[in-house]
Amino acid sequence: MSVVEQYARVHVVSDAPEAQDTVPVVLRYDPEVDPRSVRIGLPGPHEWAFSRDLLERGLRAPTGTGEVRIWPCGRVQAVMEFHSAQGVAVVEFEAKTLIRFLRRTYMATPVPH
């Protein structure tokens, strides 16, 4: 089993005038660590781990509770909302980026039963 890592750029949703338009993120799947979860790393020390199933469901309909929430936004975007003690980060992905990443994770290891 191999690690799947994919780099992408996301749009940060913010009302702050100094907010950057896009930022780099890393999508990571390591079946040796946990075959059921994926990780998304935002700039700095911010990384969230959540179920691969949550990511897949969030591309079709709003889902999630607690720290990570995901929902489709039109036909080509997906929004992720990350909650922490420091606040909330909201980013928009191109849905095709997430779909490509999920496909690569399923090629690395099928859905565990």
mmCIF file of C-alpha atoms in Angstrom:
data_model
loop_
_atom_site.group_PDB
_atom_site.id
_atom_site.type_symbol
_atom_site.label_atom_id
_atom_site.label_comp_id
_atom_site.label_asym_id
_atom_site.label_seq_id
_atom_site.Cartn_x
_atom_site.Cartn_y
_atom_site.Cartn_z
ATOM 1 C CA MET A 1 0.000 0.000 0.000
ATOM 2 C CA SER A 2 1.333 3.388 -0.924
ATOM 3 C CA VAL A 3 0.823 6.907 0.342
ATOM 4 C CA VAL A 4 -1.247 9.184 -1.883
ATOM 5 C CA GLU A 5 -0.345 12.845 -1.759
ATOM 6 C CA GLN A 6 -1.798 15.563 -3.935
ATOM 7 C CA TYR A 7 -1.155 19.281 -3.920
ATOM 8 C CA ALA A 8 -3.871 21.786 -4.762
ATOM 9 C CA ARG A 9 -4.799 25.426 -4.441
ATOM 10 C CA VAL A 10 -7.985 26.461 -2.667
ATOM 11 C CA HIS A 11 -9.896 29.685 -2.428
ATOM 12 C CA VAL A 12 -10.176 31.004 1.125
ATOM 13 C CA VAL A 13 -13.643 32.314 1.933
ATOM 14 C CA SER A 14 -13.181 35.344 4.155
ATOM 15 C CA ASP A 15 -14.533 38.813 4.752
ATOM 16 C CA ALA A 16 -11.042 40.070 5.685
ATOM 17 C CA PRO A 17 -9.717 42.462 3.028
ATOM 18 C CA GLU A 18 -6.129 41.217 3.457
ATOM 19 C CA ALA A 19 -7.069 37.546 2.972
ATOM 20 C CA GLN A 20 -5.233 35.750 0.185
ATOM 21 C CA ASP A 21 -7.281 34.708 -2.792
ATOM 22 C CA THR A 22 -5.824 31.205 -3.043
ATOM 23 C CA VAL A 23 -3.549 29.167 -0.816
ATOM 24 C CA PRO A 24 -1.742 25.850 -1.304
ATOM 25 C CA VAL A 25 -2.991 22.735 0.473
ATOM 26 C CA VAL A 26 -1.891 19.131 0.579
ATOM 27 C CA LEU A 27 -4.288 16.196 0.441
ATOM 28 C CA ARG A 28 -2.812 13.061 1.992
ATOM 29 C CA TYR A 29 -3.879 9.471 2.385
ATOM 30 C CA ASP A 30 -1.698 6.969 4.203
ATOM 31 C CA PRO A 31 -3.302 3.530 4.471
ATOM 32 C CA GLU A 32 -0.547 2.362 6.827
ATOM 33 C CA VAL A 33 -1.586 5.006 9.372
ATOM 34 C CA ASP A 34 -5.359 4.717 8.876
ATOM 35 C CA PRO A 35 -7.022 3.227 5.789
ATOM 36 C CA ARG A 36 -10.304 4.953 6.623
ATOM 37 C CA SER A 37 -9.092 8.554 6.897
ATOM 38 C CA VAL A 38 -7.661 11.338 4.760
ATOM 39 C CA ARG A 39 -5.761 14.444 5.814
ATOM 40 C CA ILE A 40 -5.871 17.979 4.528
ATOM 41 C CA GLY A 41 -3.052 20.325 5.416
ATOM 42 C CA LEU A 42 -3.583 24.065 5.162
ATOM 43 C CA PRO A 43 -0.707 26.576 5.302
ATOM 44 C CA GLY A 44 1.073 26.570 8.643
ATOM 45 C CA PRO A 45 0.595 23.830 11.206
ATOM 46 C CA HIS A 46 -3.088 23.347 10.373
ATOM 47 C CA GLU A 47 -3.987 19.781 9.412
ATOM 48 C CA TRP A 48 -7.288 17.983 9.711
ATOM 49 C CA ALA A 49 -7.904 14.238 9.575
ATOM 50 C CA PHE A 50 -11.350 12.895 8.832
ATOM 51 C CA SER A 51 -12.977 9.887 7.225
ATOM 52 C CA ARG A 52 -12.571 9.225 3.551
ATOM 53 C CA ASP A 53 -16.292 8.437 3.529
ATOM 54 C CA LEU A 54 -17.088 11.948 4.851
ATOM 55 C CA LEU A 55 -15.178 13.473 1.954
ATOM 56 C CA GLU A 56 -17.002 11.315 -0.571
ATOM 57 C CA ARG A 57 -20.450 12.027 0.912
ATOM 58 C CA GLY A 58 -19.688 15.755 1.104
ATOM 59 C CA LEU A 59 -19.219 15.917 -2.650
ATOM 60 C CA ARG A 60 -22.872 14.870 -3.093
ATOM 61 C CA ALA A 61 -24.703 16.516 -0.179
ATOM 62 C CA PRO A 62 -23.975 18.601 2.937
ATOM 63 C CA THR A 63 -22.426 16.431 5.614
ATOM 64 C CA GLY A 64 -20.298 16.573 8.734
ATOM 65 C CA THR A 65 -20.479 17.648 12.326
ATOM 66 C CA GLY A 66 -17.896 18.796 14.783
ATOM 67 C CA GLU A 67 -14.570 19.918 13.322
ATOM 68 C CA VAL A 68 -15.133 19.220 9.606
ATOM 69 C CA ARG A 69 -18.141 19.986 7.411
ATOM 70 C CA ILE A 70 -18.279 19.523 3.642
ATOM 71 C CA TRP A 71 -20.880 20.387 1.029
ATOM 72 C CA PRO A 72 -21.144 20.749 -2.743
ATOM 73 C CA CYS A 73 -21.354 24.294 -4.095
ATOM 74 C CA GLY A 74 -22.828 24.187 -7.569
ATOM 75 C CA ARG A 75 -21.520 21.660 -10.063
ATOM 76 C CA VAL A 76 -17.809 22.412 -9.897
ATOM 77 C CA GLN A 77 -17.006 23.496 -6.335
ATOM 78 C CA ALA A 78 -16.971 21.889 -2.906
ATOM 79 C CA VAL A 79 -16.727 23.821 0.338
ATOM 80 C CA MET A 80 -14.962 22.627 3.484
ATOM 81 C CA GLU A 81 -15.384 24.232 6.861
ATOM 82 C CA PHE A 82 -12.796 23.458 9.536
ATOM 83 C CA HIS A 83 -13.464 24.318 13.194
ATOM 84 C CA SER A 84 -10.744 24.642 15.823
ATOM 85 C CA ALA A 85 -10.146 26.481 19.097
ATOM 86 C CA GLN A 86 -8.588 29.301 17.031
ATOM 87 C CA GLY A 87 -11.685 29.792 14.873
ATOM 88 C CA VAL A 88 -13.196 28.614 11.614
ATOM 89 C CA ALA A 89 -11.515 28.252 8.226
ATOM 90 C CA VAL A 90 -13.674 27.951 5.118
ATOM 91 C CA VAL A 91 -12.138 26.961 1.780
ATOM 92 C CA GLU A 92 -13.476 26.174 -1.679
ATOM 93 C CA PHE A 93 -12.014 23.332 -3.723
ATOM 94 C CA GLU A 94 -12.593 22.430 -7.316
ATOM 95 C CA ALA A 95 -14.668 19.275 -6.935
ATOM 96 C CA LYS A 96 -12.674 17.518 -9.665
ATOM 97 C CA THR A 97 -9.534 17.875 -7.536
ATOM 98 C CA LEU A 98 -11.194 16.048 -4.653
ATOM 99 C CA ILE A 99 -12.695 13.413 -6.948
ATOM 100 C CA ARG A 100 -9.279 12.740 -8.498
ATOM 101 C CA PHE A 101 -7.739 12.452 -5.030
ATOM 102 C CA LEU A 102 -10.454 10.022 -3.863
ATOM 103 C CA ARG A 103 -9.974 7.852 -6.951
ATOM 104 C CA ARG A 104 -6.256 7.673 -6.246
ATOM 105 C CA THR A 105 -6.942 6.624 -2.626
ATOM 106 C CA TYR A 106 -9.279 3.829 -3.776
ATOM 107 C CA MET A 107 -6.636 2.626 -6.213
ATOM 108 C CA ALA A 108 -4.150 2.513 -3.327
ATOM 109 C CA THR A 109 -6.505 0.532 -1.121
ATOM 110 C CA PRO A 110 -10.182 -0.376 -1.524
ATOM 111 C CA VAL A 111 -12.852 0.555 0.971
ATOM 112 C CA PRO A 112 -12.245 -1.408 4.207
ATOM 113 C CA HIS A 113 -15.155 -3.490 5.468
#
